mmCIF file of C-alpha atoms and ligand atoms in Angstrom:
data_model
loop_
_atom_site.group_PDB
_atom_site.id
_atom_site.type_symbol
_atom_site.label_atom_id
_atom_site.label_comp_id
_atom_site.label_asym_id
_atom_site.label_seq_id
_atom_site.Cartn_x
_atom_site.Cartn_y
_atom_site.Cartn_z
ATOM 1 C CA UNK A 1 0.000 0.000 0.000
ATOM 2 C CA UNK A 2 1.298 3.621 -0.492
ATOM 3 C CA UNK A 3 0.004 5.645 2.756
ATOM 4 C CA UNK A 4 0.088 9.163 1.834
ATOM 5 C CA UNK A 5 -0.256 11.403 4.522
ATOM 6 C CA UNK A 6 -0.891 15.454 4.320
ATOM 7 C CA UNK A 7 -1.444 17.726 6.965
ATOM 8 C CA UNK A 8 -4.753 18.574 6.506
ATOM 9 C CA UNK A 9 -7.802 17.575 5.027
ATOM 10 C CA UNK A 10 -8.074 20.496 1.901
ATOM 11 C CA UNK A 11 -4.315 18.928 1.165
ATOM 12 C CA UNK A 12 -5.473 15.480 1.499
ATOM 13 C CA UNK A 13 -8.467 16.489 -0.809
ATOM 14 C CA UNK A 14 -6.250 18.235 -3.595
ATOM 15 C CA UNK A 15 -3.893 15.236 -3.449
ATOM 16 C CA UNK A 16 -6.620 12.808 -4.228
ATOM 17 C CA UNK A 17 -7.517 15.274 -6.973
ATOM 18 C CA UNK A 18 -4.616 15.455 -8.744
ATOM 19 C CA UNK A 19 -4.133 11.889 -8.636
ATOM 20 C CA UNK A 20 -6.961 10.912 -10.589
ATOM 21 C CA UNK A 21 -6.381 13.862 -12.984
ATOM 22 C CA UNK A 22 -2.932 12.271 -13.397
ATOM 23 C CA UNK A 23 -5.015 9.114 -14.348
ATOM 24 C CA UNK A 24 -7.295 11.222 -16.806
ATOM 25 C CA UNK A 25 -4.289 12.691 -18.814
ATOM 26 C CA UNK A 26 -2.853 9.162 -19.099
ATOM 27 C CA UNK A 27 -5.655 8.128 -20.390
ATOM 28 C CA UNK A 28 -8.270 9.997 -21.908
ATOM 29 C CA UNK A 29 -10.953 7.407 -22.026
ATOM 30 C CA UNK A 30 -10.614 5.775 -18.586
ATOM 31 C CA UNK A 31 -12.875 3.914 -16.740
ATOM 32 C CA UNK A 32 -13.334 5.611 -13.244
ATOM 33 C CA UNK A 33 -15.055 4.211 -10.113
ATOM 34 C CA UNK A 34 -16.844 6.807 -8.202
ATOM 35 C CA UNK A 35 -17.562 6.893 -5.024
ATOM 36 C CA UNK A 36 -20.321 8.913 -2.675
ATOM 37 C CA UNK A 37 -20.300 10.254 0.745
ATOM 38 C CA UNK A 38 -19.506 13.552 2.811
ATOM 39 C CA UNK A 39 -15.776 12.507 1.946
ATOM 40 C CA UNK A 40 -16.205 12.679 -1.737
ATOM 41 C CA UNK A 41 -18.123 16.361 -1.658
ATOM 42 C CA UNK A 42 -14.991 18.605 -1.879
ATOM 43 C CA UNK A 43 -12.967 16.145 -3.593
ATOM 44 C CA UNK A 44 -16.005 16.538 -6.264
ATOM 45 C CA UNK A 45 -15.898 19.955 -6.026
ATOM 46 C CA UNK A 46 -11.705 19.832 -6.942
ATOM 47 C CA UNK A 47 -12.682 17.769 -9.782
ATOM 48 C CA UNK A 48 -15.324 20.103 -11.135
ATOM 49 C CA UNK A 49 -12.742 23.015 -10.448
ATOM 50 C CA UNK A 50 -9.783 21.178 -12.526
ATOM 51 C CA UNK A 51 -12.442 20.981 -15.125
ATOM 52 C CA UNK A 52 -12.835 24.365 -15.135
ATOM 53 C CA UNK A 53 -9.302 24.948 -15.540
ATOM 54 C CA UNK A 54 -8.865 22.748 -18.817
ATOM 55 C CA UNK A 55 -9.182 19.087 -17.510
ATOM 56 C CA UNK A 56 -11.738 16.984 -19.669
ATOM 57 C CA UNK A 57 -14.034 14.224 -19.017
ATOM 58 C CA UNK A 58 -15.413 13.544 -22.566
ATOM 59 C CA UNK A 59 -13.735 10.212 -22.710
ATOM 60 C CA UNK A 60 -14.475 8.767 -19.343
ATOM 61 C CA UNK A 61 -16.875 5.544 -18.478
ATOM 62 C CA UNK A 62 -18.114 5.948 -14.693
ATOM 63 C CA UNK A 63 -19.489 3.196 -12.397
ATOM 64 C CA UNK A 64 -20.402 3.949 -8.847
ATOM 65 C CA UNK A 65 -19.895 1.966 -6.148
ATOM 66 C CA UNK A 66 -23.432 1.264 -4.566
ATOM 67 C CA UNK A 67 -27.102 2.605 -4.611
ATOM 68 C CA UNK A 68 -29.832 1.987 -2.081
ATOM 69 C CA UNK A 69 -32.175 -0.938 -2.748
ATOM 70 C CA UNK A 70 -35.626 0.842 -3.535
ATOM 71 C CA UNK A 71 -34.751 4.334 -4.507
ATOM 72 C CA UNK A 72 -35.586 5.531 -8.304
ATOM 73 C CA UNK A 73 -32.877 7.753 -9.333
ATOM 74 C CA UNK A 74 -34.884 10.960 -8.534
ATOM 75 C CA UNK A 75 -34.960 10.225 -4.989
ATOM 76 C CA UNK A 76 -33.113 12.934 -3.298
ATOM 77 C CA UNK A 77 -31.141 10.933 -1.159
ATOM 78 C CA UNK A 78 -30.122 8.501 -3.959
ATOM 79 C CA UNK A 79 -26.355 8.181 -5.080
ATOM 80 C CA UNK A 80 -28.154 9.088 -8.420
ATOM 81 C CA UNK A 81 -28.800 12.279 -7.817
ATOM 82 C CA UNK A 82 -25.927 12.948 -5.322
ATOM 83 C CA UNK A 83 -23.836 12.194 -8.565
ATOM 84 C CA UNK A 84 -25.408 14.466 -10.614
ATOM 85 C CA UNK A 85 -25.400 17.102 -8.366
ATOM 86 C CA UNK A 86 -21.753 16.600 -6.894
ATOM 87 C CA UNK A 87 -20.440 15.780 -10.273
ATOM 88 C CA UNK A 88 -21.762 15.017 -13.480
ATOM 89 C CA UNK A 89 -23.631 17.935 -13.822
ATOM 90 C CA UNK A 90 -21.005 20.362 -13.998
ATOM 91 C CA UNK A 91 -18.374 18.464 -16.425
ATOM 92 C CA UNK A 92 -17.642 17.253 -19.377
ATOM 93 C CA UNK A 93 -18.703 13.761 -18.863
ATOM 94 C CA UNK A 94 -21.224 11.565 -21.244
ATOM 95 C CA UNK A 95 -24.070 10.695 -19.027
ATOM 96 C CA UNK A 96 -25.091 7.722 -21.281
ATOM 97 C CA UNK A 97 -21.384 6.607 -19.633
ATOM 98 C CA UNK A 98 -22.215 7.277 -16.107
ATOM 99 C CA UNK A 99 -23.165 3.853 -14.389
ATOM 100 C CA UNK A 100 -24.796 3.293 -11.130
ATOM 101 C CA UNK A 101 -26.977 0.189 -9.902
ATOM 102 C CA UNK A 102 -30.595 0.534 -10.429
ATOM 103 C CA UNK A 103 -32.177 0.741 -6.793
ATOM 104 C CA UNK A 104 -35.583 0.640 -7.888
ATOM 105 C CA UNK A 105 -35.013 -2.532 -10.153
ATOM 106 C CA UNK A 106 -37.932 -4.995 -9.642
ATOM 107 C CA UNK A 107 -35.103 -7.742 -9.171
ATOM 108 C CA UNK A 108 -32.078 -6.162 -6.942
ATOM 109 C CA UNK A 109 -30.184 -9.413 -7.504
ATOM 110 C CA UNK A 110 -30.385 -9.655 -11.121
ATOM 111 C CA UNK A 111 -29.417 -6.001 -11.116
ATOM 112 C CA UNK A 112 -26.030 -6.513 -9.096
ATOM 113 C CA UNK A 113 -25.419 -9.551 -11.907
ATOM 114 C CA UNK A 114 -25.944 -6.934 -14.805
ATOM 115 C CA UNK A 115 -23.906 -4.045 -13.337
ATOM 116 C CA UNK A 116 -20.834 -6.642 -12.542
ATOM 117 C CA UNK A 117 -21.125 -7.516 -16.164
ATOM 118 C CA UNK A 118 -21.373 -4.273 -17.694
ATOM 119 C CA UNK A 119 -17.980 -3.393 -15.600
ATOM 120 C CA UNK A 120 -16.416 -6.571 -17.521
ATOM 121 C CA UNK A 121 -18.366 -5.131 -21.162
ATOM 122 C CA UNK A 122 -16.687 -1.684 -20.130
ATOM 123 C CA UNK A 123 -13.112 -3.314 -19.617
ATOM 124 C CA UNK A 124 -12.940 -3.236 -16.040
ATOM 125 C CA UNK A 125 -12.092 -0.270 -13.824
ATOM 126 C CA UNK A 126 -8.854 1.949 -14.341
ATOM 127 C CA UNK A 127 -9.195 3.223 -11.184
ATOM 128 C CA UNK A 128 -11.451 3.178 -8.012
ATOM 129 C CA UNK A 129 -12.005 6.136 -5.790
ATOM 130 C CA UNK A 130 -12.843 4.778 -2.263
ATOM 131 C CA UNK A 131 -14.053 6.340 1.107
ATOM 132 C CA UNK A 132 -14.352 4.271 4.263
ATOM 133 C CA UNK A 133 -16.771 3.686 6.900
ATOM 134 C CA UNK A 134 -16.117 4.266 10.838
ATOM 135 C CA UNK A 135 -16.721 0.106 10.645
ATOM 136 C CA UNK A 136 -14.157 -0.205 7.892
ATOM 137 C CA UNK A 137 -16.858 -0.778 5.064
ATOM 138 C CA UNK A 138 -15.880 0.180 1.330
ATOM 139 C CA UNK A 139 -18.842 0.293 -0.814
ATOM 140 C CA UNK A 140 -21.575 -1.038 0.736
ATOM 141 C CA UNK A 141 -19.512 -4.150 2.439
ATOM 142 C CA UNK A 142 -20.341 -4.358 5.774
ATOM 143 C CA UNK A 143 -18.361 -5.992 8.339
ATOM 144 C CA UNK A 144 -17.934 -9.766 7.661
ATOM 145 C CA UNK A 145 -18.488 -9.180 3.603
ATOM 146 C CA UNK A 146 -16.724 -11.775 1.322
ATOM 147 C CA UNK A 147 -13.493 -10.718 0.276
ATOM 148 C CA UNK A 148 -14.215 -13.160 -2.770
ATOM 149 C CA UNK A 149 -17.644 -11.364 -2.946
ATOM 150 C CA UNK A 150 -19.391 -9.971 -6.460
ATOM 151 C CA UNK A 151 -21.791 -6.898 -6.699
ATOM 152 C CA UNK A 152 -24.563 -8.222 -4.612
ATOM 153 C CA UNK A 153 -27.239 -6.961 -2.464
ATOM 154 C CA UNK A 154 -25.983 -5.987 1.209
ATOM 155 C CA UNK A 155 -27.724 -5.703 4.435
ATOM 156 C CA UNK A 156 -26.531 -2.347 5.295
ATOM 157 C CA UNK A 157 -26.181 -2.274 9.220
ATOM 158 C CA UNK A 158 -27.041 0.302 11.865
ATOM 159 C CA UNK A 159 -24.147 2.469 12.050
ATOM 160 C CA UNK A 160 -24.173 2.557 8.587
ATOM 161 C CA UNK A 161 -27.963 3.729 8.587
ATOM 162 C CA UNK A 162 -27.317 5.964 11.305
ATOM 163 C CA UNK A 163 -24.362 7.647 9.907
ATOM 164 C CA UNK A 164 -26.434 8.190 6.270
ATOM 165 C CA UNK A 165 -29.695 9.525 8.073
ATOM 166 C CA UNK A 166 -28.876 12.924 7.796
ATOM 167 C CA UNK A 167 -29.254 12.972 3.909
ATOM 168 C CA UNK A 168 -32.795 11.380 4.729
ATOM 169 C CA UNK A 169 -35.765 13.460 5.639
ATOM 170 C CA UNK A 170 -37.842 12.463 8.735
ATOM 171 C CA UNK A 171 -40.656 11.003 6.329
ATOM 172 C CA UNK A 172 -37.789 8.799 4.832
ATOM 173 C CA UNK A 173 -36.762 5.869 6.648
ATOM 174 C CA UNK A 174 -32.787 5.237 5.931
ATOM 175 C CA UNK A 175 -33.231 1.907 3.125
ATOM 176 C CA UNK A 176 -32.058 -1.553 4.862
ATOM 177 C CA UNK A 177 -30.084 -2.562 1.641
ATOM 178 C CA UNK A 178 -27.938 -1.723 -0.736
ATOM 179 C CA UNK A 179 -26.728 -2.493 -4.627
ATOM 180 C CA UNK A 180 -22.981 -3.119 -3.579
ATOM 181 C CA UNK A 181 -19.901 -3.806 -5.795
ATOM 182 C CA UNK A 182 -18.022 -6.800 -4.185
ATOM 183 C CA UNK A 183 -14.573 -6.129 -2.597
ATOM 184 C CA UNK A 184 -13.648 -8.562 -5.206
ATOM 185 C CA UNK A 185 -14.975 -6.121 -7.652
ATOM 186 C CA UNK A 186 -12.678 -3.423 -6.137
ATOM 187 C CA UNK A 187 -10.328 -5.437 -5.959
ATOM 188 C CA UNK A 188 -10.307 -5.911 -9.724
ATOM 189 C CA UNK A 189 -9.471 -2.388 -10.147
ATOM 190 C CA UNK A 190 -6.665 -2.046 -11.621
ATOM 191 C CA UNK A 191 -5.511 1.149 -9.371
ATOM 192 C CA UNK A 192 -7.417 2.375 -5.986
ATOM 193 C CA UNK A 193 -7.042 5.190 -4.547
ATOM 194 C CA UNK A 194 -9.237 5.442 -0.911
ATOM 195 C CA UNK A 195 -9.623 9.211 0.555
ATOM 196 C CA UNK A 196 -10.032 9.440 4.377
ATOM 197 C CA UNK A 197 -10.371 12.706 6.332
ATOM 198 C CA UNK A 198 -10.934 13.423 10.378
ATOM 199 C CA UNK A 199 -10.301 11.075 13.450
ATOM 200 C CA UNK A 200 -13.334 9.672 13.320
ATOM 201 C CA UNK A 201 -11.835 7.093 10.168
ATOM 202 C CA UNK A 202 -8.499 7.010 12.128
ATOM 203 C CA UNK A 203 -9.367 3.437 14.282
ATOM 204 C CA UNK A 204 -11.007 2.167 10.358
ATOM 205 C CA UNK A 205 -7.554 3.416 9.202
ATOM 206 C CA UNK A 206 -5.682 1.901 11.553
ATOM 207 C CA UNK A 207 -7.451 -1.690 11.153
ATOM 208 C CA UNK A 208 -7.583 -1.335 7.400
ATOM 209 C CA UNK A 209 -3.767 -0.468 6.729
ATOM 210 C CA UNK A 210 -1.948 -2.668 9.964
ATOM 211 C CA UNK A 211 -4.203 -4.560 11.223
ATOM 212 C CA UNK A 212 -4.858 -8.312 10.268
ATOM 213 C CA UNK A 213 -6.332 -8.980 6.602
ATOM 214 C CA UNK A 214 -10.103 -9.884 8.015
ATOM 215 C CA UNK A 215 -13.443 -9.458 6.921
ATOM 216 C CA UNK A 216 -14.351 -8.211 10.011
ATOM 217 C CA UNK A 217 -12.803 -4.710 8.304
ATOM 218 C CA UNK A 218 -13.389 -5.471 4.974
ATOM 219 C CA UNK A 219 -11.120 -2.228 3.939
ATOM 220 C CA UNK A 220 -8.135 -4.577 5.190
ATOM 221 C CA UNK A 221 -8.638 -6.376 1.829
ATOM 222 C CA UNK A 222 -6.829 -3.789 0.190
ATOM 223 C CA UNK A 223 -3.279 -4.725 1.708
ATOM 224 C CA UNK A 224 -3.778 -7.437 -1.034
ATOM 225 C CA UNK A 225 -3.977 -4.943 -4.261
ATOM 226 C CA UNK A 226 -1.137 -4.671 -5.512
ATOM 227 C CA UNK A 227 -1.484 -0.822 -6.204
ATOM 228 C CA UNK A 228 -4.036 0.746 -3.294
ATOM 229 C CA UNK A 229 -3.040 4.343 -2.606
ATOM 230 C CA UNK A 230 -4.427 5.496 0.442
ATOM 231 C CA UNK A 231 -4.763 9.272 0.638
ATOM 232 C CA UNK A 232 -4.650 10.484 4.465
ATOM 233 C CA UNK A 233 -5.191 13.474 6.281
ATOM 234 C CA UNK A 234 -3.080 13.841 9.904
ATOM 235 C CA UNK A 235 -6.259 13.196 11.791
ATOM 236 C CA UNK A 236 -7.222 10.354 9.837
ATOM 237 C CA UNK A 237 -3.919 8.860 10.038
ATOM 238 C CA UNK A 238 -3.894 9.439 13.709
ATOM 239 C CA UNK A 239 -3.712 5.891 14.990
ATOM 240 C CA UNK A 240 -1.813 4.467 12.755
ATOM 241 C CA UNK A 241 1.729 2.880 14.606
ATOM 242 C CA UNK A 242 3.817 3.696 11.748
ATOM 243 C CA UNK A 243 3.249 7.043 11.035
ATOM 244 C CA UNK A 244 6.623 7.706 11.048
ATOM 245 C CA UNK A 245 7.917 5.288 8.356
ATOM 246 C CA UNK A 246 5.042 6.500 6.081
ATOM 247 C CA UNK A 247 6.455 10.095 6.633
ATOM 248 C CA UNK A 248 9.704 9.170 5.866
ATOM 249 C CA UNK A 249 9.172 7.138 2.483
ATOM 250 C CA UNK A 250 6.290 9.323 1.489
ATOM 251 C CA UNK A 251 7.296 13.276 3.271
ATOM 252 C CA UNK A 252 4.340 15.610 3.221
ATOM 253 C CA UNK A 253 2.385 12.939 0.968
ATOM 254 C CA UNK A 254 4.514 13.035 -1.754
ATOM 255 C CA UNK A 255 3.979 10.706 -4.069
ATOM 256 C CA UNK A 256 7.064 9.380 -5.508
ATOM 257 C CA UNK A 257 8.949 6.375 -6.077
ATOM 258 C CA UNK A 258 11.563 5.899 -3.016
ATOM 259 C CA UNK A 259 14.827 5.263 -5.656
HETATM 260 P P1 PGA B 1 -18.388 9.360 4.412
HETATM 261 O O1 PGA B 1 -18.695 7.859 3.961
HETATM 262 O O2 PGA B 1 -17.446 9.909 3.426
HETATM 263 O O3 PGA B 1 -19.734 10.016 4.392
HETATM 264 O O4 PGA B 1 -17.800 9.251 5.783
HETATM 265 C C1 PGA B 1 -17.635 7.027 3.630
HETATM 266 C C2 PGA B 1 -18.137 5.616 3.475
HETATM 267 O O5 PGA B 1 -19.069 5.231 4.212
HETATM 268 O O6 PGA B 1 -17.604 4.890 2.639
#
């Protein structure tokens, strides 16, 4: 894993940002995985900046991560519209190229089947932006998730629901599942590159970067990717025991080879 770790989280943000624009110019017609959450808003907002500035998205095939099982993509609290809105709206991008699981598909299951396939029909994923959860989910894969698993349908769990409830209004009830990629999905990306801001990741960090490969933090599956970039502000890399080490192979988050 590279640990990358800036000072603060508008650093850790930018960092993140001109990754994947480093991806973009490589290759004009990549196939980005996209992911949602309060973590992803200003690294969207980057994005939509550098796109301002000259960077184009004309080429690029999306997939999201996840969607909840029984919202249409007009809901306002589906990843749908949180895409359009954060993103897709403001750039370049083809949205007959933007994918994200149908939530309101009469057969969830079938659905998951289809989008894993249509990943494969795309040519897989050049490279997977990632958040995690405070229980060391990526996507939608809860605690105790396969590391072998496909897209699927997930039972989300409470913290999860409780930490998404805010983007719910009190006559919406926070959905009990979710259209997940597998970790084996993400792990099929050919580069991923996670984005974690504020103590409140830094015990997920911790677990997912040194502590034992495990479902119980399925996050941890990513010490077997052979390139997983993991893009850290201070407090989110607070717990971690070798900060040190990190610092010293990587100073200020720099991202370059060590020879
Ligand atoms: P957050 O979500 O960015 O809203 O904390 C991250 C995640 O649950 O993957």
């Amino acid at each position: 894993m590279k640990v990358l770790i800036l000072a603060t989280p508008e650093a850790a943000v930018a960092k993140a940002a001109s990754l994947t624009a480093e991806t973009l110019r490589a290759k004009p017609r990549a196939v980005l995985g996209l992911a949602t959450g309060g973590t992803m808003l200003p690294l969207y907002a980057r994005l939509r900046a550098l796109h301002a500035a000259g960077l184009s998205f004309a080429g690029v095939t999306s997939f999201n991560l996840d969607e909840y099982v029984g919202l249409g993509p007009d809901h306002p609290a589906s990843y749908h519209v949180y895409m359009r809105s954060a993103l897709f709206e403001h750039i370049d991008i083809d949205p007959a190229r933007c994918h994200l699981p149908r939530g309101d598909a009469a057969d969830p299951q079938a659905e998951a089947q289809a989008y894993e396939a249509r990943i494969a029909a795309a040519g897989g994923i050049d490279l997977q932006l990632l958040g995690i959860g405070r229980n060391g989910h990526i996507g939608f894969n809860e605690p105790t998730s396969s590391l072998g698993s496909p897209t699927r349908v997930k039972t989300l769990t409470e913290s999860t629901r409780d930490a998404n409830r805010p983007y719910f209004t009190d006559a919406d009830t926070v959905p009990r599942f979710a259209i997940t990629m597998g970790v084996a999905t993400i792990l099929a990306a050919r580069h991923c590159l996670l984005l974690a801001t504020g103590a409140e990741k830094a015990e997920a960090v911790a677990a997912m970067i040194e502590g034992p490969l495990a479902a119980l933090c399925p996050a941890s599956a990513l010490q077997l990717h052979p390139r997983a970039t993991i893009v850290l502000d201070a407090a989110a890399a607070s717990a971690l025991q070798l900060q040190d080490y990190y610092h010293h192979v990587h100073p200020e988050g720099e991202d370059r080879d060590p020879v």
